[in-house]
Coordinates of C-alpha atoms and ligand atoms in Angstrom, one line a residue:
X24 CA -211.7 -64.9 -39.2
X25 CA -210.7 -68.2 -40.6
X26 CA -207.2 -69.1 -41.4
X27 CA -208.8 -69.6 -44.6
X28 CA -209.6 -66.4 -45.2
X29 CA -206.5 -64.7 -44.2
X30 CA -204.0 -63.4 -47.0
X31 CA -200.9 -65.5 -47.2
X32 CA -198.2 -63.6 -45.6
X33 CA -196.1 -63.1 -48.8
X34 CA -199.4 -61.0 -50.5
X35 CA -199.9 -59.4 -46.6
X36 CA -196.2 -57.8 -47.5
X37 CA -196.8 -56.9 -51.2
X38 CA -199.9 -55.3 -50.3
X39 CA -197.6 -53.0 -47.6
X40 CA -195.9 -52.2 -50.3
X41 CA -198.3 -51.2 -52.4
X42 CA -200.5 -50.0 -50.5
X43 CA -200.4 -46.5 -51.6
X44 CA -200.1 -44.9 -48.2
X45 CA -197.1 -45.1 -45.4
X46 CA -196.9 -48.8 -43.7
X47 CA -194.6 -49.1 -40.5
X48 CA -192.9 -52.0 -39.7
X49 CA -191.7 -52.9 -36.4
X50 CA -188.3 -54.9 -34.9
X51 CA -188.9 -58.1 -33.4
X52 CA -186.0 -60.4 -32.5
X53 CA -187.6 -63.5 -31.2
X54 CA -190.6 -65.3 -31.1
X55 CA -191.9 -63.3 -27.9
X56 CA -190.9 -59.7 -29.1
X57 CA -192.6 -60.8 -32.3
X58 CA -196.0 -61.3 -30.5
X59 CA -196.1 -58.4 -28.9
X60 CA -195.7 -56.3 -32.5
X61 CA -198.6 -58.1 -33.3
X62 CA -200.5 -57.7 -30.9
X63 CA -199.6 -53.9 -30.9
X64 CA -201.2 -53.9 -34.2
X65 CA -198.7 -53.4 -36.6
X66 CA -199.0 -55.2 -40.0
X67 CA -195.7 -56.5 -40.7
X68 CA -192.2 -57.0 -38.6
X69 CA -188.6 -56.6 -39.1
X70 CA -186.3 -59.5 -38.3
X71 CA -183.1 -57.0 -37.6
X72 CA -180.2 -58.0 -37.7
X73 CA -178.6 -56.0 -35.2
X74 CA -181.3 -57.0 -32.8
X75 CA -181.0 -60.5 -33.1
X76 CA -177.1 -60.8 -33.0
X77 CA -178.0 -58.9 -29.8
X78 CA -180.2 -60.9 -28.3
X79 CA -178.1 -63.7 -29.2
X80 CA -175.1 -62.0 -27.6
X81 CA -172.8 -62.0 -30.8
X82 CA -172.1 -58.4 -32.9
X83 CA -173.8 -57.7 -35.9
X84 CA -170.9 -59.3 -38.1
X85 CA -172.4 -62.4 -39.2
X86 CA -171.2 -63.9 -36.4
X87 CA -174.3 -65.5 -35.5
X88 CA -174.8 -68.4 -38.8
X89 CA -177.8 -67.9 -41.4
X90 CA -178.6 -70.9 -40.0
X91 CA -179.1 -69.8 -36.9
X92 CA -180.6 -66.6 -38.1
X93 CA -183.3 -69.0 -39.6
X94 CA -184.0 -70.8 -36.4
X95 CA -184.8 -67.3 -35.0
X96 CA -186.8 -66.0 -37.7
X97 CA -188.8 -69.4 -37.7
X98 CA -189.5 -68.7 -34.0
X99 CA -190.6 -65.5 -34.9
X100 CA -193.1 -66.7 -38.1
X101 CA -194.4 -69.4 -36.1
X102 CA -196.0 -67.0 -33.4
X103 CA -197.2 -64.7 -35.6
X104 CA -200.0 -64.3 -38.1
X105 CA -198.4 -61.0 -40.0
X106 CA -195.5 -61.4 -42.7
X107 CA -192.0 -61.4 -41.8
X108 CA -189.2 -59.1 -43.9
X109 CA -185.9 -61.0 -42.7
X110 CA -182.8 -58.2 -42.8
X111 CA -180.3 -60.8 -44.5
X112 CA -177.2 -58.7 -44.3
X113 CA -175.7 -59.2 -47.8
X114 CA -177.3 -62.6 -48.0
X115 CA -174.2 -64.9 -46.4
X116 CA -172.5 -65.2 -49.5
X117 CA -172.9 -65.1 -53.0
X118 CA -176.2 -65.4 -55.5
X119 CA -176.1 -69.3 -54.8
X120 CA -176.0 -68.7 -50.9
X121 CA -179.0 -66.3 -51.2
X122 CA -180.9 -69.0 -53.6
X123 CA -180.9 -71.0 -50.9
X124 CA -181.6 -69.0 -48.0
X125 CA -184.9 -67.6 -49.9
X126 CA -186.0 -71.2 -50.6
X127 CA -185.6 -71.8 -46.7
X128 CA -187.5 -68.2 -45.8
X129 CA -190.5 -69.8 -47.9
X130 CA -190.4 -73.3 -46.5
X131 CA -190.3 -71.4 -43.3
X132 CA -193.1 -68.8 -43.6
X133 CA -190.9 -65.6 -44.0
X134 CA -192.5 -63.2 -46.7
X135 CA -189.8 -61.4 -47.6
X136 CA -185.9 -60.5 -47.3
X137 CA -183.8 -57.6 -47.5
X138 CA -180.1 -58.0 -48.5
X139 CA -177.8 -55.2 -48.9
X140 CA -175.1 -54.2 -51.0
X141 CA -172.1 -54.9 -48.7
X142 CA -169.8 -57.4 -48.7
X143 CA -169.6 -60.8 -46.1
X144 CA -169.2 -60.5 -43.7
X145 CA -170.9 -57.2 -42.9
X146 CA -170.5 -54.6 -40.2
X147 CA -173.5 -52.7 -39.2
X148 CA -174.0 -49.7 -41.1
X149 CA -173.4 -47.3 -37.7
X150 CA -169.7 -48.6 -37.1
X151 CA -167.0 -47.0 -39.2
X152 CA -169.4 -46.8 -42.0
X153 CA -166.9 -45.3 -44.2
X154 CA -164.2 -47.9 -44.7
X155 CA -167.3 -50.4 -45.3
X156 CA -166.9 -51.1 -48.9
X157 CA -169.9 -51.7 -51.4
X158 CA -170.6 -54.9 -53.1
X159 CA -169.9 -55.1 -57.0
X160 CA -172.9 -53.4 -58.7
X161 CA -173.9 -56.0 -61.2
X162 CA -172.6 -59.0 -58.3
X163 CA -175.2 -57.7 -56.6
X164 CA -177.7 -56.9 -58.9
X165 CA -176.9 -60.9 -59.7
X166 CA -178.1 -61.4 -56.4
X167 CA -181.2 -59.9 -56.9
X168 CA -182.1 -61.8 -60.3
X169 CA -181.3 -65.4 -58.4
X170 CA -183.9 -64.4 -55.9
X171 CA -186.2 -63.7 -58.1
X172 CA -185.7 -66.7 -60.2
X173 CA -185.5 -68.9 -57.1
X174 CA -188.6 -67.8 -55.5
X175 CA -191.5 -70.7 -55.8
X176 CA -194.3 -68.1 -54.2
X177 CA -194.8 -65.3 -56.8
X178 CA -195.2 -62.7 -54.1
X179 CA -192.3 -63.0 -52.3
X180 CA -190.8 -60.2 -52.0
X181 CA -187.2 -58.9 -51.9
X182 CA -186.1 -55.6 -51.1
X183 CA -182.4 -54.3 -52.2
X184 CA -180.9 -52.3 -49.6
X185 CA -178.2 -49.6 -50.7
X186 CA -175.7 -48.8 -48.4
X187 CA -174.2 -45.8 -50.6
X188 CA -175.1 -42.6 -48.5
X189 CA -173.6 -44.9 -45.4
X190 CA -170.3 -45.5 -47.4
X191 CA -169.6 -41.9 -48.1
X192 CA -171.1 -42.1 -51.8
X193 CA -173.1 -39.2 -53.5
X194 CA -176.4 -39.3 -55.0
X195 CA -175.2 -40.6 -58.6
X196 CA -174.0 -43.5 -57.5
X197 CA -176.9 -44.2 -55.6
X198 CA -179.0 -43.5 -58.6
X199 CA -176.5 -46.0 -60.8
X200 CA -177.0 -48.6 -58.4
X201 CA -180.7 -48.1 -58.0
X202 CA -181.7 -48.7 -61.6
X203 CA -179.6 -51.6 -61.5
X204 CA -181.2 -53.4 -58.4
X205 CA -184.5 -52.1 -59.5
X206 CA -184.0 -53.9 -63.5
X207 CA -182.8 -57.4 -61.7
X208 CA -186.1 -57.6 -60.1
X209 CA -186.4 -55.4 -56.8
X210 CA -189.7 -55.4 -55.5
X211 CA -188.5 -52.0 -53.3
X212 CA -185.7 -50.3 -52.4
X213 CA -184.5 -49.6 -48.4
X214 CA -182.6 -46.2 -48.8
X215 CA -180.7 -45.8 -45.8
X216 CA -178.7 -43.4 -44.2
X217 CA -177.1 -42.6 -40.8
X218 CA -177.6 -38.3 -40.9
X219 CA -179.3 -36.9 -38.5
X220 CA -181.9 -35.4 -40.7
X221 CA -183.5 -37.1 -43.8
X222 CA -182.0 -34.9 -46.2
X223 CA -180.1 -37.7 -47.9
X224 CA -183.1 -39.8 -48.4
X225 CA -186.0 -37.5 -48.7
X226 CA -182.9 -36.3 -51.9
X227 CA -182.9 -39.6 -53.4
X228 CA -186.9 -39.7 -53.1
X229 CA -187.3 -36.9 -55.1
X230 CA -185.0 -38.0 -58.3
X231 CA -185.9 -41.3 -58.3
X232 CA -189.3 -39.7 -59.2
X233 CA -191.8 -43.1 -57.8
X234 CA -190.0 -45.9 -60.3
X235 CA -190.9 -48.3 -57.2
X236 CA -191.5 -48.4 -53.5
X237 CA -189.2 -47.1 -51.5
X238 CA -188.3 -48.4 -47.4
X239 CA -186.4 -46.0 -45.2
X240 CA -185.1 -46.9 -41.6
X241 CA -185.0 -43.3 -39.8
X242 CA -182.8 -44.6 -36.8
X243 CA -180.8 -41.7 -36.6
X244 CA -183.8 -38.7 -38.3
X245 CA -186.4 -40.6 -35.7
X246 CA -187.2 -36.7 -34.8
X247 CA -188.8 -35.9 -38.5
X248 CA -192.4 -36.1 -38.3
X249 CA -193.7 -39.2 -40.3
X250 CA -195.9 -37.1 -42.5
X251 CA -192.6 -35.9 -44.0
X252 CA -192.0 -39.1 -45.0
X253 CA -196.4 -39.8 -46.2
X254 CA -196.2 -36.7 -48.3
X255 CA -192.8 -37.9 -49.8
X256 CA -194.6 -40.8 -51.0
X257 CA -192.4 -43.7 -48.9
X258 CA -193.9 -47.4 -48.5
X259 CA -192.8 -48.3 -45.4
X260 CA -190.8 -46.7 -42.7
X261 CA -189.1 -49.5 -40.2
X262 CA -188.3 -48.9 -36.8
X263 CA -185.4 -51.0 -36.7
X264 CA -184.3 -51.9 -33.1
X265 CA -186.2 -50.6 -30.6
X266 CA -187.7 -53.3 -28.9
X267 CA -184.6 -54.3 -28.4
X268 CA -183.2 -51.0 -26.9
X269 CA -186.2 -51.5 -24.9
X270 CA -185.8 -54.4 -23.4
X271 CA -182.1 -53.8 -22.5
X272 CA -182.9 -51.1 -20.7
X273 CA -185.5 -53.0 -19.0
X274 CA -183.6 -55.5 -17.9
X275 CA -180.6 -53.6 -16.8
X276 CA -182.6 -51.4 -14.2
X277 CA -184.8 -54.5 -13.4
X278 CA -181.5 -56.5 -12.6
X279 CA -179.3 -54.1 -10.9
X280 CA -182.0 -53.5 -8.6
X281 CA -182.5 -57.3 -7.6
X282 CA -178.5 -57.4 -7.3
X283 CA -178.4 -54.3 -5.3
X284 CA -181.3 -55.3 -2.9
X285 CA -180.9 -59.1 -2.7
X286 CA -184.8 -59.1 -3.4
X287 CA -187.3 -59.1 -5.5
X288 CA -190.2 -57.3 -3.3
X289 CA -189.4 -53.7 -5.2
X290 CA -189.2 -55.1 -8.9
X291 CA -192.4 -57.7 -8.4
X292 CA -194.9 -54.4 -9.4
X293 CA -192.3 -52.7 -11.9
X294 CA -192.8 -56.1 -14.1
X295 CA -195.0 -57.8 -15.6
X296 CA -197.1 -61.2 -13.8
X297 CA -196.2 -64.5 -14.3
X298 CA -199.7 -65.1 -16.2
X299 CA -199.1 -62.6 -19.0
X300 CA -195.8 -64.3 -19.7
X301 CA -198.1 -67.3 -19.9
X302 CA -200.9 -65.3 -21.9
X303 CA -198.2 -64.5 -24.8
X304 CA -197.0 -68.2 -24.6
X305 CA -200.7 -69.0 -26.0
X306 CA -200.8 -71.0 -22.7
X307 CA -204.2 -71.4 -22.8
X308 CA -204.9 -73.3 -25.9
X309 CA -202.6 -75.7 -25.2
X310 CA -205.2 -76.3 -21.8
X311 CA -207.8 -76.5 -24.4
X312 CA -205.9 -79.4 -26.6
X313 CA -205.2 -81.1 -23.4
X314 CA -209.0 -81.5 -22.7
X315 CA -209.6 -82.5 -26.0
X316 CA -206.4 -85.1 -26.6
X317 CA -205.5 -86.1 -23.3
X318 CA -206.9 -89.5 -21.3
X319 CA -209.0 -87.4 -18.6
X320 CA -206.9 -88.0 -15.5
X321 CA -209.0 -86.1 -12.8
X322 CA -206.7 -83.7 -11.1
X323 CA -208.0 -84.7 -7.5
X324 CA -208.0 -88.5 -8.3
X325 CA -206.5 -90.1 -5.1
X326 CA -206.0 -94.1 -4.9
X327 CA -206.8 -95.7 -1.1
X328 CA -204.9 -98.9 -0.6
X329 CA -205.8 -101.7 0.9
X330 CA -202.5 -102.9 2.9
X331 CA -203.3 -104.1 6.5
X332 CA -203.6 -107.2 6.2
X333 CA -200.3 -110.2 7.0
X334 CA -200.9 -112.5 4.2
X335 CA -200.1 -115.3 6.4
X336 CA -200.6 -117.9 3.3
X337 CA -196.9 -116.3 2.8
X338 CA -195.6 -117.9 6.1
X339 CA -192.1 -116.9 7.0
X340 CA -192.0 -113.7 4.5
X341 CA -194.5 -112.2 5.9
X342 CA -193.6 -113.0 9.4
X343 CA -192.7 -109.3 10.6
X344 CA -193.7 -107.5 7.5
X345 CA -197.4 -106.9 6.3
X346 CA -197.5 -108.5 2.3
X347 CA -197.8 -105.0 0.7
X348 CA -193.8 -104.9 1.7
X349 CA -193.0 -108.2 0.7
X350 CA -190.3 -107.4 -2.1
X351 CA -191.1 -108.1 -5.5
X352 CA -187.1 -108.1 -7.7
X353 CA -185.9 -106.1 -4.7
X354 CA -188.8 -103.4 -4.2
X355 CA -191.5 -103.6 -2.1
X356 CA -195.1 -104.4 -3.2
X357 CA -196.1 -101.8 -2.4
X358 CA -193.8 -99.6 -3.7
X359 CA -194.4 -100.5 -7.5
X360 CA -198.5 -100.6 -6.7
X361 CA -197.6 -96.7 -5.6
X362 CA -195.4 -96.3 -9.2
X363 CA -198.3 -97.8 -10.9
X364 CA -200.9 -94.8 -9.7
X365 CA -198.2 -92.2 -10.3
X366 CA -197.4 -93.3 -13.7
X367 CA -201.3 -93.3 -14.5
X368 CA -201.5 -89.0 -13.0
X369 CA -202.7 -90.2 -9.5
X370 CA -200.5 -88.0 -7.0
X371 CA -202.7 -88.1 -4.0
X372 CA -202.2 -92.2 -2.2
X373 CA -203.2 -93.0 1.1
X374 CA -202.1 -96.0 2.3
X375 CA -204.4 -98.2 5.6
X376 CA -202.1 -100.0 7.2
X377 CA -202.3 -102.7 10.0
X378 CA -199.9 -105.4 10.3
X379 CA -196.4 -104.5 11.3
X380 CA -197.7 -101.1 10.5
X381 CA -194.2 -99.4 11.3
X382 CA -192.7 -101.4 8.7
X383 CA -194.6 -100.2 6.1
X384 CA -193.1 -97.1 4.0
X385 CA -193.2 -95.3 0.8
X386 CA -192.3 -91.8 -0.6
X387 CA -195.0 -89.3 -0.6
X388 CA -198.1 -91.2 0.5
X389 CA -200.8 -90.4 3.7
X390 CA -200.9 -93.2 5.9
X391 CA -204.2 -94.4 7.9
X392 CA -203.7 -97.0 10.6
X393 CA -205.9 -99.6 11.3
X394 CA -205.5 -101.1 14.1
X395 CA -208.1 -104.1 14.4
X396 CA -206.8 -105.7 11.0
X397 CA -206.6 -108.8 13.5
X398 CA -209.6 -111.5 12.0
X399 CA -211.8 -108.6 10.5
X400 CA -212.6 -108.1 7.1
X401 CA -211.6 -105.5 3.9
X402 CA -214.4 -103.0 4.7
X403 CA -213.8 -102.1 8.4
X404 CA -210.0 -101.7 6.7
X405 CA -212.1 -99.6 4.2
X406 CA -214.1 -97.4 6.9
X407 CA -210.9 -96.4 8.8
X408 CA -209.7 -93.8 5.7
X409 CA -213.8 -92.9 5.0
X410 CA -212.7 -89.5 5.5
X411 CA -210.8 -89.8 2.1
X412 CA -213.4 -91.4 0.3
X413 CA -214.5 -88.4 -1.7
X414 CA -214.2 -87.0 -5.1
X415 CA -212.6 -89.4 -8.3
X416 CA -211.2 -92.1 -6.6
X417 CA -209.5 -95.4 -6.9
X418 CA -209.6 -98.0 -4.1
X419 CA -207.3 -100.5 -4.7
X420 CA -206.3 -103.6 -2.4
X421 CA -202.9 -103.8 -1.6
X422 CA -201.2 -107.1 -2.7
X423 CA -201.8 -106.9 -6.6
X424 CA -200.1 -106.0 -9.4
X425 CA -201.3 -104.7 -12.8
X426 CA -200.4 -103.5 -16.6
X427 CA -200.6 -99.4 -17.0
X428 CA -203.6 -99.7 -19.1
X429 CA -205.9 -101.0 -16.6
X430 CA -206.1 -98.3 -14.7
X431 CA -205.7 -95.6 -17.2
X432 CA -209.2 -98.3 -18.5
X433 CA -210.6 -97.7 -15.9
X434 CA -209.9 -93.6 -15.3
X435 CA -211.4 -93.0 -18.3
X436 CA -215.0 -95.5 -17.5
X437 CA -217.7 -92.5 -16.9
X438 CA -219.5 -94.7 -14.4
X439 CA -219.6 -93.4 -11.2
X440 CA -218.8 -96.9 -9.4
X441 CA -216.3 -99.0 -11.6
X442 CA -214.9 -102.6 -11.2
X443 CA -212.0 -104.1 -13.2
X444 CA -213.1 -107.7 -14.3
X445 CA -210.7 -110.1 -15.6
X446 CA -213.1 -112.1 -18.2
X447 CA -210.0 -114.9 -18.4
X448 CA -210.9 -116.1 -14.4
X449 CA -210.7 -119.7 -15.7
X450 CA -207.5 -119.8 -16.7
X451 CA -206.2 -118.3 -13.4
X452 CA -207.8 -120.3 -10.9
X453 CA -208.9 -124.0 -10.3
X454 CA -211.8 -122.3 -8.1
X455 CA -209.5 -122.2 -4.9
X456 CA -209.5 -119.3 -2.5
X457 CA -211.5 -116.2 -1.9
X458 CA -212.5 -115.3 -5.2
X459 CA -214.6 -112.0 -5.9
X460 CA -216.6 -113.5 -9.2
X461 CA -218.2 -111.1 -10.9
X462 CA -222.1 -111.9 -12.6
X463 CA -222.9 -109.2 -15.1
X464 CA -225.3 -108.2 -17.6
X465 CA -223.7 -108.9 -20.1
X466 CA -220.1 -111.6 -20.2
X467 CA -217.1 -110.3 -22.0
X468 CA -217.7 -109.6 -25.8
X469 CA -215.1 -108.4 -28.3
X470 CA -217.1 -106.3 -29.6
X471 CA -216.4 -102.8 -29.0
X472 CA -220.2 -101.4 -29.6
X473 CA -221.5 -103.5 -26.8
X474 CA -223.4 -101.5 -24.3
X475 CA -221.6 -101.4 -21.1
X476 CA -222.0 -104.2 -18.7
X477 CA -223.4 -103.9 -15.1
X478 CA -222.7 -106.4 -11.9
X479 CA -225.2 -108.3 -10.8
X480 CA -223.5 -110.3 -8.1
X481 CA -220.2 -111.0 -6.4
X482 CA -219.3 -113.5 -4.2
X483 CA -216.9 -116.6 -3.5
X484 CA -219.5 -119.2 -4.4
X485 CA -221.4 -117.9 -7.4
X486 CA -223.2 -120.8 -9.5
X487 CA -220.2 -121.3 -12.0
X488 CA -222.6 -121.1 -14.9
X489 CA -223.2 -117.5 -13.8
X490 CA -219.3 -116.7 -12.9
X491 CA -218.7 -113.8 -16.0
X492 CA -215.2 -113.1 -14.6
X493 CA -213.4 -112.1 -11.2
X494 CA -213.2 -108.3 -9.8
X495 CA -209.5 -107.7 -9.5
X496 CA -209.7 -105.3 -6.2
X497 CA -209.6 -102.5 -8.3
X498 CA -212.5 -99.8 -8.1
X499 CA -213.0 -96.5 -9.4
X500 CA -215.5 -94.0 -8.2
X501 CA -216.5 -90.5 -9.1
X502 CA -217.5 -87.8 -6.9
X503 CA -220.7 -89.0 -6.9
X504 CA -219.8 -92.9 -7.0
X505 CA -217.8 -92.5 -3.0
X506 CA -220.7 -90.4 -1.6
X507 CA -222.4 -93.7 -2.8
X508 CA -219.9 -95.8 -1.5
X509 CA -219.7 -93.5 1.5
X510 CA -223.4 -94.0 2.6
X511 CA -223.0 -98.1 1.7
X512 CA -220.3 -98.4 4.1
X513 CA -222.1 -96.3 7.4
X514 CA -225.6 -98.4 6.2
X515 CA -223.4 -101.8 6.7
X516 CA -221.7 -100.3 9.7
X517 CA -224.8 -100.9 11.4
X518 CA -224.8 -104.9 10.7
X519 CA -224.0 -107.0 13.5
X520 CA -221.4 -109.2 11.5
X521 CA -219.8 -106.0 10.0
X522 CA -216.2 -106.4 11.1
X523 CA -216.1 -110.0 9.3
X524 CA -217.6 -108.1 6.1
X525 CA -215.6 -108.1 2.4
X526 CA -215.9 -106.2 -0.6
X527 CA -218.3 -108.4 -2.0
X528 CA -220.7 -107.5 0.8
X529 CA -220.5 -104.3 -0.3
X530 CA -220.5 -104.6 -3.8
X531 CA -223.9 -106.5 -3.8
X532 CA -225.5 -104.0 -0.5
X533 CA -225.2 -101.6 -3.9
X534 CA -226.7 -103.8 -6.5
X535 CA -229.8 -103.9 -3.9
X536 CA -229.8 -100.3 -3.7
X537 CA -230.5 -100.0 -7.2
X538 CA -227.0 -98.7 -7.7
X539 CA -225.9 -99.3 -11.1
X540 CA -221.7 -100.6 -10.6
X541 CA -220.5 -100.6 -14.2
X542 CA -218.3 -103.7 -15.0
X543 CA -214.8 -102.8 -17.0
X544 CA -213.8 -106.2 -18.7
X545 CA -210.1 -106.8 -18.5
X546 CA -208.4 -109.8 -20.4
X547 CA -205.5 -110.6 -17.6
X548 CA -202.4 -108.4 -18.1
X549 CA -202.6 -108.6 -13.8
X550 CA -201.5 -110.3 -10.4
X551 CA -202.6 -110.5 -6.9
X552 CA -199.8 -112.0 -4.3
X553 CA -201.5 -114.7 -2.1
X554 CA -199.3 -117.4 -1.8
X555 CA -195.6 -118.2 -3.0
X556 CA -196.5 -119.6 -6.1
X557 CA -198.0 -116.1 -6.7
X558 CA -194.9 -114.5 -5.4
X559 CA -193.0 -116.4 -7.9
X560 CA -195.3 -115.1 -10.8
X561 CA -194.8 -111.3 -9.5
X562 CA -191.2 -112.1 -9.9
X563 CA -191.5 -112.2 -13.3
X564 CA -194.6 -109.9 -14.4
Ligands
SPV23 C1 -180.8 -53.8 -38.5 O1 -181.8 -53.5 -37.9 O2 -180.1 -54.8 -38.3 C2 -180.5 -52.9 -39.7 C3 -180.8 -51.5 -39.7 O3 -179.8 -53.4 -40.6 S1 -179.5 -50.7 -39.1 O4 -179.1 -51.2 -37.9 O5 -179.9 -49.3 -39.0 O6 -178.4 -50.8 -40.1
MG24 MG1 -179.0 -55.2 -40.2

């Protein structure tokens, strides 16, 4: 069924009413306990009173606010799909206080109240019940009209609750009272009574001879058969607070026992799994929305950093320290490349290390050692942590420094071998250096319907006319994408010149494969560290 389809919860609780037959109603006291009534099939749920000042940990004296009576009820509307009737005590105050609690039940999904004709603050009806006095008759019956009146939803319901037979008064009184409550606008009444047999209530049924529905709570008669109470012609019988007698009990043996043993081992098949805690939680839908709202992050996404090399255009920094720990502000390189991934989902970051290896560091991360970083090039670096080249990964040299959304960019490319390309290369270099330039399919384009771009070429000494940007040492592969990679690197192993090789190399032994290496255009918002000029810059970025 559509939520379209389904009754509003207000006309779900009329139709109890009025159903013609006998409707149940079952306590609840959170948003948990509320659930599982649903889910146990009943059509509508108490909100007690007694239960919730329980679970709270307060008595049932209005210690607990309305306000924070509504902040439970809420709760319990908000993980349910069948109506609400709130047990409002005597409505925390006069006809102006219950005015404005009912316009809060309907801004909050409640279908209904009940208030009772007791004074505030209230004492549960099973505690000295006889020095409890009753509220004015007309006050109340006041009460009843501002509901009414106050109500925006025309089948809100509110049901007047006489305490009489719990006060010590006789059936005439309860009569009195009844026609009152029942002229100012009571949808039903809730007869209740603390015998042990019905005899009270199944009294009042008789002479009040049908004039509306009638809601009994048989806490105290719970051995009469229901049918006593169908044939009588009642609307709704509520079983007021056992869910919460339940639980208590529940918890008491379930603790005493952990106490007692100092374990758990005895209790673990007494209760219930972990998962169907999750399973009431609605756990699983919120999975769903993550898949549908969420920047896909693949869960076994690992980054492989590039970080053996000196950086000896660094001179005396880097003299005893590779320049992956060369401190940028007071932290390491390194260190805020690492922050970068983790901020971006990445847990899993292995680290290939070479220079002053035993000086490089950082929480968390797999190291790989490389020890002939001495005059050889990036992909030997590259070959020595092969074994972690599989599944989503990003492979990222060590000595650069980039904005969040690059890589997140780049995450969420579908290509199975991705490069970040900074389209604004002119503007960072006069040409000098190793540069990895980048010729695509197509150059940078603002344009966001452009078809993805593809490399054609990288190298240091591309035709400048043909220069599209420069590849920022930042790759991203797929499962697929570093089997690729995988099978690139053992073909080039093979090549006598191999250990001078870079990632240019490898990029272009792909292009000749056929391999198509999808280009993601960036617009600077980076860094790489190379000289002191650079370190200056990473200083400030
Ligand atoms: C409640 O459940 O809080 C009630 C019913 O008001 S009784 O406790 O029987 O009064
Ligand atoms: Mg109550």
């Amino acid at each position: 069924m559509t939520a379209a389809c389904i009754a509003k919860k207000t006309s779900q609780f009329r139709d109890l009413l009025n159903s013609g037959r006998l409707e149940f109603l079952m306590e609840a006291h959170n948003g948990l306990s509320a659930r599982i009534v649903e889910e146990a099939g009943f059509r509508g749920i108490w909100a007690s009173g007694l239960s919730i000042s329980a679970a709270l940990g307060v008595r049932d004296n209005n210690e607990a606010s309305w306000t924070q009576v509504l902040e439970v009820v809420e709760f319990m509307a908000d993980a349910t799909s069948i109506p609400i009737l709130l047990d409002a005590d005597t409505g925390y105050g006069n006809f102006n206080n219950m005015r404005r609690l009912v316009k809060k039940l309907e801004q909050r999904g409640v279908a209904a109240v009940c208030v009772e004709d007791k004074l505030f603050p209230k004492t549960n009806s099973f505690i000295n019940s006889e020095r409890q006095p009753l509220a004015d008759r007309d006050e109340f019956a006041g009460k009843i009209k501002a509901v009414k009146e106050a109500q925006a939803d025309p089948d809100f319901c509110v049901v007047a609750r006489l305490e009489g037979f719990i006060a010590g008064w006789g059936i005439e009184e309860m009569l009195r009272r009844a026609e009152a409550y029942q002229s100012a606008g009571a949808d039903a009444l809730l007869i209740h009574s603390k015998k042990p047999t019905p005899d009270q209530v199944l009294g009042f049924v008789a002479a009040w001879q049908n004039r509306c529905p009638l809601v009994i709570v048989p806490t105290t008669y719970y051995s009469t058969p229901v049918e006593v109470f169908e044939q009588a012609g009642i609307s709704i019988v509520i079983w007021a607070n056992q869910n919460v007698r339940s639980s208590i009990a529940a918890m008491q043996q379930t603790t005493r026992r952990i106490f007692e043993e100092r374990s758990v081992q005895n209790v673990e098949d007494m209760i219930v799994p972990v998962r169907e805690v999750f399973r009431l939680q609605n756990a699983e839908e919120l999975m769903e929305a993550e898949e549908r709202y969420l920047p896909k992050t693949p869960d076994s996404a690992r980054a492989i950093i590039l970080a053996a090399s000196r950086g000896s255009e660094m001179g005396e920094i880097t003299a005893g320290i590779p320049k992956a720990m060369v401190s940028i502000g007071g932290t390491p390189l390194l260190h805020k490349l690492v922050a970068q991934f983790r901020a971006s989902g990445i847990r899993q970051v292995v680290v290939i290390r070479g220079y002053a290896r035993e000086k490089v560091d950082a929480a968390d991360v797999e190291f790989v050692d490389n020890e002939e970083y001495e005059g050889t090039g990036e992909l030997l670096s590259l070959t020595k942590a092969i074994d972690h080249l599989q599944d989503d990964v990003v492979i990222s040299f060590g000595d650069i420094l980039f904005r969040k959304h690059i890589l997140n960019n780049l995450l969420t490319e579908q290509g199975d071998i991705v490069v970040a390309v900074d389209a604004t290369w002119e503007r960072r270099h006069g040409g000098a250096g190793y540069v990895d330039y980048v010729n695509a399919t197509r150059p940078y384009s603002l344009r966001y319907d452009e078809e993805d771009a593809f490399l054609v070429a990288a190298g240091p000494n591309l035709p400048r006319e043909d220069i599209d940007g420069e590849w920022i040492g930042l790759i991203k592969t797929t499962a697929r994408g570093s089997e690729v990679m995988k099978n690139a690197l053992t073909e080039l192993s093979a090549r006598a010149d191999f250990r001078a090789l870079r990632f240019d190399h490898l990029l272009n032994h792909l292009v000749a494969k056929g391999e198509r290496v999808q280009v993601l255009y960036i617009t600077g918002h980076w860094l790489d560290v190379d000289d002191l000029d650079d370190l200056a810059r990473a200083q400030a970025f």
